[in-house]
Structure formats: C-alpha cells, structure tokens
Amino acid sequence: MNEFWDTDARIQKANSVFNTDVDTSSDFSSVSRIFREFEHKLTKELHIWWEIASLEKYVTSQMIPRGLCIKKFPSYMHRDEVFMISWNKILSDCSFRLMELMIEHKTKVHRDVKIELKMIEKDIEQYKTQTRFDNIYESIKNNIKKLESDIMESKKKKYNRDSLDYMKDQVYNWASNRRDNKREYNSQRSILKNTSTPKKVSFSSVDRDSLDGSLAGSSPISSQSNRSEKAKDVFVGEQHFLKKSHTGAGQWTQKNANRELWKRQPEELSREQDDKNRYVLRKKNPKKY
C-alpha cells in the first residue's frame, strides 16, 4: 500500500517536471503565439463570411433585417395607404443601399483576412514536428466548428423572425408607432402652447409666405420676443440669457450670460429657500387680529 506515498517515485517525477535541460529546438512559446493568432484570424474570417452571406441572402430576398430597418415616421401620422407605401419604399431603398455598401466593405475585409491567414499557415508549417502540434490543431478545429454551428443557428432564427415580419406586414408597424408618438406628445405638451387654437399640420417644406397671415399673427409663439416674455413669466426674474446676444466688445454674449447665471444661482436659491421658510412659519403661526 505504500506505493501511494512512495517518496522516491515522487522525487523522480519532480525531477522530470523541473528538468533544467531545456530543448531549445522546440520553441513552444512561439508555437502558442502563432496558434492563438491563427485561431483569432479564423474566427474573424468565419464571422465576416457569414455576415456577407446573410446580407446577400436578404438582398436577393428583398428583405431587410430588423437592425437595418429605418423606422422614421412623419409626426402627423396620417393613415394614408398610398403615402405609407411610398414612404416605406423610400426607407427600404435606403436600407438596401446601406446593405450593398456593407457587402462591398466586408468583402474587401474578408479578402485581406484570407491573405493574412495564408501567411500564418506558412509559419505554422515549420512546427508540424512539434509534439503538441496535432492536439492544438484539433482543438482549434473543434472550436471553429462549434462557433460556426452557433452562428448558423443564430442566423437562422433571425432570418425566420424577419420573414415572419414580412408575412404579417409588421416591418415598419405604423400602428404601434402612432401609439408611441401619441404618448410622447401627451407627456411633453408645452406649457406655453395656447390650447384654445385649433391644431394645424403642415409640411416643413411649405413656403412661409403661403401660410395664412392671420394665423401667423395670432399665434402666441409667432416671434422670439413673445417667447422671451413668456419665459420671463415662467422663470421669475430677468435673466441675461433671455436678451439678444451681441458679439461687440463690452456686450453680453451667451457665454457671459451663462457665467453670470451660474454665479448668481446659489445666492438666488438661498434667498428662495428663505422665502419658503418664512411662508411656512406664517402658516404655522397665523397672526391674530
């Protein structure tokens, strides 16, 4: 039973592990470095190839991946079928042009990576006689095989998902965007807007001279001066950033106004807090008449 703790046998094993006679002909560190670089380039080449293949398949199928689908909608969101089709076609054309550009770029990168791989393969040839060469090579081959299997599964899931979007006509999904747009509009309603005036919608490209003059004149935000006055009513106390900026010497600029506002802010906040405290005390201890 003493074979399990035979000290002499262990000493012999230790001597074989910590052998001072280094075989200089087998530079194992160089082998490891080259194989790491080889695996890195193989991984990169594999990813790029599948990205190109995927993009080409989408283009030939006239489909756009979700990640490249441009979901930009007009703010007024009128549900005009003819307009929606034309709008979506322009967005799709833009996405397809981007995909073609990506294919062109990735093809060039893929070509460069393949050239680098061939150069590394030549360097690896000289280490074929190494004892661990076959083990490392097989390990890399298995890793690349598993990686490709994972990539294929992921690409298949995404392609099926995107195909379903086209089958259900949910590529751009205007209805969902209308709900989101309405929620955002309601949550960010301007406090300066006069709600009594009827809502008007116009394209940004419409000439200003063609607008109704009476509407422009009656608008509560038709000029910068009106906006400044309303802002003063909201932010009590005249502030320099509400004045017009000047660039002449000794005149207020936006930078000077911000600097002055920053200096005055702590003092004004302190004074505002004192006023609130006095108000609270007056409420707790009302005067008796």
PDB file of C-alpha atoms in Angstrom:
ATOM      1  CA  MET A   1       0.000   0.000   0.000  1.00  0.00           C
ATOM      2  CA  ASN A   2       2.997   2.307   0.416  1.00  0.00           C
ATOM      3  CA  GLU A   3       3.069   2.790  -3.362  1.00  0.00           C
ATOM      4  CA  PHE A   4       0.548   5.616  -2.912  1.00  0.00           C
ATOM      5  CA  TRP A   5       3.011   7.639  -0.849  1.00  0.00           C
ATOM      6  CA  ASP A   6       6.314   6.402  -2.250  1.00  0.00           C
ATOM      7  CA  THR A   7       8.613   9.412  -1.810  1.00  0.00           C
ATOM      8  CA  ASP A   8      11.337   8.125  -4.112  1.00  0.00           C
ATOM      9  CA  ALA A   9       8.896   7.766  -7.007  1.00  0.00           C
ATOM     10  CA  ARG A  10       7.596  11.282  -6.429  1.00  0.00           C
ATOM     11  CA  ILE A  11      11.136  12.696  -6.443  1.00  0.00           C
ATOM     12  CA  GLN A  12      11.788  11.075  -9.813  1.00  0.00           C
ATOM     13  CA  LYS A  13       8.582  12.592 -11.195  1.00  0.00           C
ATOM     14  CA  ALA A  14       9.521  16.010  -9.820  1.00  0.00           C
ATOM     15  CA  ASN A  15      12.919  15.822 -11.478  1.00  0.00           C
ATOM     16  CA  SER A  16      11.284  15.066 -14.814  1.00  0.00           C
ATOM     17  CA  VAL A  17       8.934  18.044 -14.428  1.00  0.00           C
ATOM     18  CA  PHE A  18      11.575  20.540 -13.348  1.00  0.00           C
ATOM     19  CA  ASN A  19      14.179  19.484 -15.879  1.00  0.00           C
ATOM     20  CA  THR A  20      16.916  22.076 -16.407  1.00  0.00           C
ATOM     21  CA  ASP A  21      17.836  20.615 -19.798  1.00  0.00           C
ATOM     22  CA  VAL A  22      15.692  22.872 -21.985  1.00  0.00           C
ATOM     23  CA  ASP A  23      15.157  21.730 -25.557  1.00  0.00           C
ATOM     24  CA  THR A  24      15.893  24.924 -27.484  1.00  0.00           C
ATOM     25  CA  SER A  25      14.813  23.354 -30.762  1.00  0.00           C
ATOM     26  CA  SER A  26      11.182  23.390 -29.645  1.00  0.00           C
ATOM     27  CA  ASP A  27      10.192  26.991 -29.048  1.00  0.00           C
ATOM     28  CA  PHE A  28       6.791  26.233 -27.546  1.00  0.00           C
ATOM     29  CA  SER A  29       6.036  29.895 -26.721  1.00  0.00           C
ATOM     30  CA  SER A  30       6.307  30.783 -30.403  1.00  0.00           C
ATOM     31  CA  VAL A  31       4.003  27.911 -31.321  1.00  0.00           C
ATOM     32  CA  SER A  32       1.376  29.068 -28.821  1.00  0.00           C
ATOM     33  CA  ARG A  33       1.558  32.636 -30.067  1.00  0.00           C
ATOM     34  CA  ILE A  34       1.185  31.646 -33.719  1.00  0.00           C
ATOM     35  CA  PHE A  35      -1.716  29.307 -32.998  1.00  0.00           C
ATOM     36  CA  ARG A  36      -3.524  31.984 -30.965  1.00  0.00           C
ATOM     37  CA  GLU A  37      -3.184  34.386 -33.875  1.00  0.00           C
ATOM     38  CA  PHE A  38      -4.277  31.655 -36.269  1.00  0.00           C
ATOM     39  CA  GLU A  39      -7.447  30.947 -34.269  1.00  0.00           C
ATOM     40  CA  HIS A  40      -8.212  34.663 -33.974  1.00  0.00           C
ATOM     41  CA  LYS A  41      -7.982  35.145 -37.746  1.00  0.00           C
ATOM     42  CA  LEU A  42     -10.048  32.015 -38.409  1.00  0.00           C
ATOM     43  CA  THR A  43     -12.776  33.322 -36.089  1.00  0.00           C
ATOM     44  CA  LYS A  44     -12.760  36.719 -37.778  1.00  0.00           C
ATOM     45  CA  GLU A  45     -12.879  35.191 -41.261  1.00  0.00           C
ATOM     46  CA  LEU A  46     -15.788  32.960 -40.265  1.00  0.00           C
ATOM     47  CA  HIS A  47     -17.862  35.825 -38.841  1.00  0.00           C
ATOM     48  CA  ILE A  48     -17.266  38.048 -41.866  1.00  0.00           C
ATOM     49  CA  TRP A  49     -18.125  35.289 -44.334  1.00  0.00           C
ATOM     50  CA  TRP A  50     -21.462  34.595 -42.656  1.00  0.00           C
ATOM     51  CA  GLU A  51     -22.252  38.308 -42.417  1.00  0.00           C
ATOM     52  CA  ILE A  52     -21.691  38.688 -46.162  1.00  0.00           C
ATOM     53  CA  ALA A  53     -23.707  35.562 -46.936  1.00  0.00           C
ATOM     54  CA  SER A  54     -26.539  36.748 -44.702  1.00  0.00           C
ATOM     55  CA  LEU A  55     -26.669  40.234 -46.237  1.00  0.00           C
ATOM     56  CA  GLU A  56     -26.615  38.826 -49.777  1.00  0.00           C
ATOM     57  CA  LYS A  57     -29.481  36.479 -48.928  1.00  0.00           C
ATOM     58  CA  TYR A  58     -31.549  39.348 -47.520  1.00  0.00           C
ATOM     59  CA  VAL A  59     -30.901  41.473 -50.608  1.00  0.00           C
ATOM     60  CA  THR A  60     -31.863  38.706 -53.048  1.00  0.00           C
ATOM     61  CA  SER A  61     -34.982  38.004 -50.951  1.00  0.00           C
ATOM     62  CA  GLN A  62     -35.811  41.729 -50.888  1.00  0.00           C
ATOM     63  CA  MET A  63     -35.883  41.683 -47.093  1.00  0.00           C
ATOM     64  CA  ILE A  64     -34.322  43.991 -44.511  1.00  0.00           C
ATOM     65  CA  PRO A  65     -33.011  42.760 -41.142  1.00  0.00           C
ATOM     66  CA  ARG A  66     -34.572  44.402 -38.110  1.00  0.00           C
ATOM     67  CA  GLY A  67     -31.284  46.023 -37.178  1.00  0.00           C
ATOM     68  CA  LEU A  68     -31.085  47.804 -40.550  1.00  0.00           C
ATOM     69  CA  CYS A  69     -34.760  48.732 -40.796  1.00  0.00           C
ATOM     70  CA  ILE A  70     -35.044  52.551 -40.678  1.00  0.00           C
ATOM     71  CA  LYS A  71     -38.104  53.340 -38.555  1.00  0.00           C
ATOM     72  CA  LYS A  72     -38.607  57.022 -39.232  1.00  0.00           C
ATOM     73  CA  PHE A  73     -42.187  58.278 -39.412  1.00  0.00           C
ATOM     74  CA  PRO A  74     -43.807  61.677 -40.084  1.00  0.00           C
ATOM     75  CA  SER A  75     -45.006  63.450 -36.944  1.00  0.00           C
ATOM     76  CA  TYR A  76     -48.614  63.878 -38.067  1.00  0.00           C
ATOM     77  CA  MET A  77     -49.044  60.145 -38.801  1.00  0.00           C
ATOM     78  CA  HIS A  78     -51.988  60.387 -41.221  1.00  0.00           C
ATOM     79  CA  ARG A  79     -53.007  56.875 -42.238  1.00  0.00           C
ATOM     80  CA  ASP A  80     -52.952  57.349 -45.991  1.00  0.00           C
ATOM     81  CA  GLU A  81     -52.205  53.964 -47.589  1.00  0.00           C
ATOM     82  CA  VAL A  82     -50.675  55.396 -50.767  1.00  0.00           C
ATOM     83  CA  PHE A  83     -48.483  57.767 -48.772  1.00  0.00           C
ATOM     84  CA  MET A  84     -47.421  54.992 -46.368  1.00  0.00           C
ATOM     85  CA  ILE A  85     -46.401  52.669 -49.213  1.00  0.00           C
ATOM     86  CA  SER A  86     -44.345  55.398 -50.888  1.00  0.00           C
ATOM     87  CA  TRP A  87     -42.757  56.375 -47.564  1.00  0.00           C
ATOM     88  CA  ASN A  88     -41.846  52.775 -46.703  1.00  0.00           C
ATOM     89  CA  LYS A  89     -40.392  52.209 -50.177  1.00  0.00           C
ATOM     90  CA  ILE A  90     -38.009  55.150 -49.742  1.00  0.00           C
ATOM     91  CA  LEU A  91     -36.916  53.816 -46.340  1.00  0.00           C
ATOM     92  CA  SER A  92     -36.425  50.336 -47.817  1.00  0.00           C
ATOM     93  CA  ASP A  93     -34.369  51.674 -50.730  1.00  0.00           C
ATOM     94  CA  CYS A  94     -32.118  53.459 -48.253  1.00  0.00           C
ATOM     95  CA  SER A  95     -31.670  50.269 -46.202  1.00  0.00           C
ATOM     96  CA  PHE A  96     -30.826  48.228 -49.314  1.00  0.00           C
ATOM     97  CA  ARG A  97     -28.208  50.770 -50.355  1.00  0.00           C
ATOM     98  CA  LEU A  98     -26.644  50.539 -46.898  1.00  0.00           C
ATOM     99  CA  MET A  99     -26.637  46.747 -47.128  1.00  0.00           C
ATOM    100  CA  GLU A 100     -24.907  46.848 -50.521  1.00  0.00           C
ATOM    101  CA  LEU A 101     -22.292  49.195 -49.081  1.00  0.00           C
ATOM    102  CA  MET A 102     -21.743  46.828 -46.155  1.00  0.00           C
ATOM    103  CA  ILE A 103     -21.343  43.864 -48.518  1.00  0.00           C
ATOM    104  CA  GLU A 104     -18.787  45.758 -50.572  1.00  0.00           C
ATOM    105  CA  HIS A 105     -16.788  46.788 -47.495  1.00  0.00           C
ATOM    106  CA  LYS A 106     -16.924  43.392 -45.777  1.00  0.00           C
ATOM    107  CA  THR A 107     -15.853  41.653 -48.996  1.00  0.00           C
ATOM    108  CA  LYS A 108     -12.674  43.724 -49.047  1.00  0.00           C
ATOM    109  CA  VAL A 109     -12.013  42.982 -45.372  1.00  0.00           C
ATOM    110  CA  HIS A 110     -12.639  39.272 -45.958  1.00  0.00           C
ATOM    111  CA  ARG A 111     -10.129  39.243 -48.812  1.00  0.00           C
ATOM    112  CA  ASP A 112      -7.474  40.845 -46.588  1.00  0.00           C
ATOM    113  CA  VAL A 113      -8.115  38.380 -43.751  1.00  0.00           C
ATOM    114  CA  LYS A 114      -7.711  35.417 -46.118  1.00  0.00           C
ATOM    115  CA  ILE A 115      -4.333  36.768 -47.261  1.00  0.00           C
ATOM    116  CA  GLU A 116      -3.243  37.059 -43.624  1.00  0.00           C
ATOM    117  CA  LEU A 117      -4.417  33.503 -42.939  1.00  0.00           C
ATOM    118  CA  LYS A 118      -2.332  32.103 -45.796  1.00  0.00           C
ATOM    119  CA  MET A 119       0.740  33.839 -44.408  1.00  0.00           C
ATOM    120  CA  ILE A 120       0.132  32.384 -40.932  1.00  0.00           C
ATOM    121  CA  GLU A 121      -0.365  28.901 -42.401  1.00  0.00           C
ATOM    122  CA  LYS A 122       3.111  29.086 -43.923  1.00  0.00           C
ATOM    123  CA  ASP A 123       4.557  29.919 -40.491  1.00  0.00           C
ATOM    124  CA  ILE A 124       2.687  27.024 -38.906  1.00  0.00           C
ATOM    125  CA  GLU A 125       4.124  24.506 -41.370  1.00  0.00           C
ATOM    126  CA  GLN A 126       7.534  24.642 -39.703  1.00  0.00           C
ATOM    127  CA  TYR A 127       6.074  23.483 -36.358  1.00  0.00           C
ATOM    128  CA  LYS A 128       4.406  20.320 -37.645  1.00  0.00           C
ATOM    129  CA  THR A 129       7.047  18.173 -35.977  1.00  0.00           C
ATOM    130  CA  GLN A 130       6.205  19.560 -32.528  1.00  0.00           C
ATOM    131  CA  THR A 131       4.788  17.048 -30.055  1.00  0.00           C
ATOM    132  CA  ARG A 132       1.673  19.092 -29.229  1.00  0.00           C
ATOM    133  CA  PHE A 133       1.045  20.348 -32.747  1.00  0.00           C
ATOM    134  CA  ASP A 134      -1.716  17.845 -33.577  1.00  0.00           C
ATOM    135  CA  ASN A 135      -3.514  18.402 -30.255  1.00  0.00           C
ATOM    136  CA  ILE A 136      -3.547  22.180 -30.622  1.00  0.00           C
ATOM    137  CA  TYR A 137      -4.607  21.980 -34.260  1.00  0.00           C
ATOM    138  CA  GLU A 138      -7.505  19.630 -33.448  1.00  0.00           C
ATOM    139  CA  SER A 139      -8.592  21.849 -30.563  1.00  0.00           C
ATOM    140  CA  ILE A 140      -8.745  24.905 -32.832  1.00  0.00           C
ATOM    141  CA  LYS A 141     -10.637  22.940 -35.478  1.00  0.00           C
ATOM    142  CA  ASN A 142     -13.258  21.862 -32.916  1.00  0.00           C
ATOM    143  CA  ASN A 143     -13.630  25.423 -31.605  1.00  0.00           C
ATOM    144  CA  ILE A 144     -14.194  26.807 -35.096  1.00  0.00           C
ATOM    145  CA  LYS A 145     -16.668  24.043 -35.880  1.00  0.00           C
ATOM    146  CA  LYS A 146     -18.711  24.828 -32.754  1.00  0.00           C
ATOM    147  CA  LEU A 147     -18.569  28.546 -33.456  1.00  0.00           C
ATOM    148  CA  GLU A 148     -19.893  28.032 -36.966  1.00  0.00           C
ATOM    149  CA  SER A 149     -22.723  25.905 -35.624  1.00  0.00           C
ATOM    150  CA  ASP A 150     -23.699  28.680 -33.192  1.00  0.00           C
ATOM    151  CA  ILE A 151     -23.535  31.330 -35.924  1.00  0.00           C
ATOM    152  CA  MET A 152     -25.719  29.253 -38.229  1.00  0.00           C
ATOM    153  CA  GLU A 153     -28.336  28.749 -35.523  1.00  0.00           C
ATOM    154  CA  SER A 154     -28.401  32.464 -34.726  1.00  0.00           C
ATOM    155  CA  LYS A 155     -28.663  33.479 -38.392  1.00  0.00           C
ATOM    156  CA  LYS A 156     -31.489  31.020 -38.981  1.00  0.00           C
ATOM    157  CA  LYS A 157     -33.508  32.326 -36.025  1.00  0.00           C
ATOM    158  CA  LYS A 158     -33.111  35.925 -37.172  1.00  0.00           C
ATOM    159  CA  TYR A 159     -33.989  35.111 -40.780  1.00  0.00           C
ATOM    160  CA  ASN A 160     -37.153  33.261 -39.715  1.00  0.00           C
ATOM    161  CA  ARG A 161     -38.078  36.138 -37.402  1.00  0.00           C
ATOM    162  CA  ASP A 162     -37.627  38.729 -40.157  1.00  0.00           C
ATOM    163  CA  SER A 163     -39.519  36.568 -42.662  1.00  0.00           C
ATOM    164  CA  LEU A 164     -42.439  36.474 -40.226  1.00  0.00           C
ATOM    165  CA  ASP A 165     -42.382  40.280 -40.001  1.00  0.00           C
ATOM    166  CA  TYR A 166     -42.852  40.467 -43.768  1.00  0.00           C
ATOM    167  CA  MET A 167     -45.587  37.827 -43.741  1.00  0.00           C
ATOM    168  CA  LYS A 168     -47.504  39.761 -41.059  1.00  0.00           C
ATOM    169  CA  ASP A 169     -46.756  43.130 -42.694  1.00  0.00           C
ATOM    170  CA  GLN A 170     -45.087  44.343 -39.490  1.00  0.00           C
ATOM    171  CA  VAL A 171     -41.782  45.567 -40.895  1.00  0.00           C
ATOM    172  CA  TYR A 172     -42.431  49.234 -40.151  1.00  0.00           C
ATOM    173  CA  ASN A 173     -45.523  48.866 -37.938  1.00  0.00           C
ATOM    174  CA  TRP A 174     -47.106  52.278 -38.263  1.00  0.00           C
ATOM    175  CA  ALA A 175     -49.926  51.489 -35.825  1.00  0.00           C
ATOM    176  CA  SER A 176     -47.521  50.854 -32.949  1.00  0.00           C
ATOM    177  CA  ASN A 177     -45.562  53.987 -33.798  1.00  0.00           C
ATOM    178  CA  ARG A 178     -48.741  56.065 -33.754  1.00  0.00           C
ATOM    179  CA  ARG A 179     -49.444  54.961 -30.172  1.00  0.00           C
ATOM    180  CA  ASP A 180     -45.867  55.708 -29.098  1.00  0.00           C
ATOM    181  CA  ASN A 181     -45.943  59.059 -30.843  1.00  0.00           C
ATOM    182  CA  LYS A 182     -49.218  59.997 -29.135  1.00  0.00           C
ATOM    183  CA  ARG A 183     -47.912  59.057 -25.678  1.00  0.00           C
ATOM    184  CA  GLU A 184     -44.747  61.063 -26.238  1.00  0.00           C
ATOM    185  CA  TYR A 185     -46.739  64.059 -27.461  1.00  0.00           C
ATOM    186  CA  ASN A 186     -49.086  64.000 -24.470  1.00  0.00           C
ATOM    187  CA  SER A 187     -46.261  63.635 -21.957  1.00  0.00           C
ATOM    188  CA  GLN A 188     -44.263  66.531 -23.425  1.00  0.00           C
ATOM    189  CA  ARG A 189     -47.027  69.080 -24.049  1.00  0.00           C
ATOM    190  CA  SER A 190     -45.613  72.596 -23.941  1.00  0.00           C
ATOM    191  CA  ILE A 191     -46.812  74.826 -21.095  1.00  0.00           C
ATOM    192  CA  LEU A 192     -46.562  77.828 -23.413  1.00  0.00           C
ATOM    193  CA  LYS A 193     -48.966  76.445 -26.001  1.00  0.00           C
ATOM    194  CA  ASN A 194     -52.394  78.029 -26.303  1.00  0.00           C
ATOM    195  CA  THR A 195     -54.722  75.012 -26.341  1.00  0.00           C
ATOM    196  CA  SER A 196     -57.696  77.089 -27.457  1.00  0.00           C
ATOM    197  CA  THR A 197     -56.331  77.447 -31.003  1.00  0.00           C
ATOM    198  CA  PRO A 198     -57.113  74.621 -33.443  1.00  0.00           C
ATOM    199  CA  LYS A 199     -54.241  72.265 -34.301  1.00  0.00           C
ATOM    200  CA  LYS A 200     -52.734  72.807 -37.742  1.00  0.00           C
ATOM    201  CA  VAL A 201     -50.392  70.443 -39.564  1.00  0.00           C
ATOM    202  CA  SER A 202     -48.064  71.445 -42.377  1.00  0.00           C
ATOM    203  CA  PHE A 203     -45.009  70.094 -44.171  1.00  0.00           C
ATOM    204  CA  SER A 204     -41.684  71.668 -43.302  1.00  0.00           C
ATOM    205  CA  SER A 205     -41.049  72.314 -46.989  1.00  0.00           C
ATOM    206  CA  VAL A 206     -44.115  74.595 -47.340  1.00  0.00           C
ATOM    207  CA  ASP A 207     -43.209  78.200 -48.161  1.00  0.00           C
ATOM    208  CA  ARG A 208     -43.806  80.508 -45.183  1.00  0.00           C
ATOM    209  CA  ASP A 209     -45.309  83.166 -47.478  1.00  0.00           C
ATOM    210  CA  SER A 210     -48.083  80.754 -48.434  1.00  0.00           C
ATOM    211  CA  LEU A 211     -49.289  80.444 -44.821  1.00  0.00           C
ATOM    212  CA  ASP A 212     -52.383  82.307 -43.681  1.00  0.00           C
ATOM    213  CA  GLY A 213     -51.238  85.683 -42.347  1.00  0.00           C
ATOM    214  CA  SER A 214     -53.981  85.836 -39.723  1.00  0.00           C
ATOM    215  CA  LEU A 215     -52.831  82.558 -38.188  1.00  0.00           C
ATOM    216  CA  ALA A 216     -49.223  83.703 -38.011  1.00  0.00           C
ATOM    217  CA  GLY A 217     -50.185  86.999 -36.417  1.00  0.00           C
ATOM    218  CA  SER A 218     -52.471  85.457 -33.793  1.00  0.00           C
ATOM    219  CA  SER A 219     -50.036  82.716 -32.824  1.00  0.00           C
ATOM    220  CA  PRO A 220     -48.845  83.099 -29.215  1.00  0.00           C
ATOM    221  CA  ILE A 221     -45.337  81.960 -30.257  1.00  0.00           C
ATOM    222  CA  SER A 222     -45.046  83.768 -33.574  1.00  0.00           C
ATOM    223  CA  SER A 223     -41.973  85.809 -32.562  1.00  0.00           C
ATOM    224  CA  GLN A 224     -38.855  85.480 -30.440  1.00  0.00           C
ATOM    225  CA  SER A 225     -39.837  88.488 -28.305  1.00  0.00           C
ATOM    226  CA  ASN A 226     -43.104  86.816 -27.234  1.00  0.00           C
ATOM    227  CA  ARG A 227     -41.225  83.651 -26.317  1.00  0.00           C
ATOM    228  CA  SER A 228     -38.762  85.631 -24.205  1.00  0.00           C
ATOM    229  CA  GLU A 229     -41.563  87.415 -22.376  1.00  0.00           C
ATOM    230  CA  LYS A 230     -43.361  84.164 -21.608  1.00  0.00           C
ATOM    231  CA  ALA A 231     -40.126  82.561 -20.463  1.00  0.00           C
ATOM    232  CA  LYS A 232     -39.591  85.502 -18.089  1.00  0.00           C
ATOM    233  CA  ASP A 233     -43.032  84.879 -16.609  1.00  0.00           C
ATOM    234  CA  VAL A 234     -42.170  81.240 -16.014  1.00  0.00           C
ATOM    235  CA  PHE A 235     -38.625  81.823 -14.695  1.00  0.00           C
ATOM    236  CA  VAL A 236     -39.237  84.735 -12.336  1.00  0.00           C
ATOM    237  CA  GLY A 237     -36.587  87.430 -12.550  1.00  0.00           C
ATOM    238  CA  GLU A 238     -34.927  88.871 -15.621  1.00  0.00           C
ATOM    239  CA  GLN A 239     -32.069  86.717 -16.862  1.00  0.00           C
ATOM    240  CA  HIS A 240     -29.392  87.743 -19.305  1.00  0.00           C
ATOM    241  CA  PHE A 241     -29.820  84.639 -21.463  1.00  0.00           C
ATOM    242  CA  LEU A 242     -33.247  85.958 -22.476  1.00  0.00           C
ATOM    243  CA  LYS A 243     -31.643  89.025 -24.057  1.00  0.00           C
ATOM    244  CA  LYS A 244     -30.321  89.098 -27.581  1.00  0.00           C
ATOM    245  CA  SER A 245     -26.673  88.050 -27.904  1.00  0.00           C
ATOM    246  CA  HIS A 246     -24.083  90.568 -29.081  1.00  0.00           C
ATOM    247  CA  THR A 247     -20.541  89.968 -30.166  1.00  0.00           C
ATOM    248  CA  GLY A 248     -19.214  93.519 -29.738  1.00  0.00           C
ATOM    249  CA  ALA A 249     -16.737  94.488 -27.040  1.00  0.00           C
ATOM    250  CA  GLY A 250     -18.336  95.006 -23.634  1.00  0.00           C
ATOM    251  CA  GLN A 251     -21.621  93.450 -24.773  1.00  0.00           C
ATOM    252  CA  TRP A 252     -23.358  90.391 -23.376  1.00  0.00           C
ATOM    253  CA  THR A 253     -22.707  87.105 -25.138  1.00  0.00           C
ATOM    254  CA  GLN A 254     -24.267  83.709 -24.429  1.00  0.00           C
ATOM    255  CA  LYS A 255     -21.073  82.584 -22.674  1.00  0.00           C
ATOM    256  CA  ASN A 256     -21.021  85.641 -20.382  1.00  0.00           C
ATOM    257  CA  ALA A 257     -24.711  85.229 -19.651  1.00  0.00           C
ATOM    258  CA  ASN A 258     -24.250  81.597 -18.619  1.00  0.00           C
ATOM    259  CA  ARG A 259     -21.268  82.503 -16.439  1.00  0.00           C
ATOM    260  CA  GLU A 260     -23.234  85.281 -14.695  1.00  0.00           C
ATOM    261  CA  LEU A 261     -26.236  82.994 -14.237  1.00  0.00           C
ATOM    262  CA  TRP A 262     -24.015  80.346 -12.651  1.00  0.00           C
ATOM    263  CA  LYS A 263     -22.534  82.897 -10.211  1.00  0.00           C
ATOM    264  CA  ARG A 264     -25.939  84.216  -9.158  1.00  0.00           C
ATOM    265  CA  GLN A 265     -27.639  80.844  -8.870  1.00  0.00           C
ATOM    266  CA  PRO A 266     -26.501  79.803  -5.325  1.00  0.00           C
ATOM    267  CA  GLU A 267     -27.446  83.208  -3.885  1.00  0.00           C
ATOM    268  CA  GLU A 268     -30.867  83.196  -5.534  1.00  0.00           C
ATOM    269  CA  LEU A 269     -31.561  79.614  -4.472  1.00  0.00           C
ATOM    270  CA  SER A 270     -30.683  80.515  -0.874  1.00  0.00           C
ATOM    271  CA  ARG A 271     -32.961  83.568  -0.975  1.00  0.00           C
ATOM    272  CA  GLU A 272     -35.754  81.475  -2.457  1.00  0.00           C
ATOM    273  CA  GLN A 273     -35.392  78.891   0.325  1.00  0.00           C
ATOM    274  CA  ASP A 274     -35.556  81.644   2.992  1.00  0.00           C
ATOM    275  CA  ASP A 275     -38.782  82.937   1.446  1.00  0.00           C
ATOM    276  CA  LYS A 276     -40.275  79.447   1.567  1.00  0.00           C
ATOM    277  CA  ASN A 277     -39.281  79.025   5.214  1.00  0.00           C
ATOM    278  CA  ARG A 278     -40.895  82.344   6.166  1.00  0.00           C
ATOM    279  CA  TYR A 279     -44.046  81.330   4.341  1.00  0.00           C
ATOM    280  CA  VAL A 280     -44.198  78.040   6.253  1.00  0.00           C
ATOM    281  CA  LEU A 281     -43.733  79.841   9.588  1.00  0.00           C
ATOM    282  CA  ARG A 282     -46.506  82.287   8.760  1.00  0.00           C
ATOM    283  CA  LYS A 283     -48.826  79.387   8.008  1.00  0.00           C
ATOM    284  CA  LYS A 284     -47.975  77.613  11.262  1.00  0.00           C
ATOM    285  CA  ASN A 285     -48.298  80.774  13.376  1.00  0.00           C
ATOM    286  CA  PRO A 286     -51.007  82.953  11.791  1.00  0.00           C
ATOM    287  CA  LYS A 287     -51.416  86.446  13.081  1.00  0.00           C
ATOM    288  CA  LYS A 288     -54.358  87.056  15.387  1.00  0.00           C
ATOM    289  CA  TYR A 289     -56.432  90.182  14.932  1.00  0.00           C
TER     290      TYR A 289
END
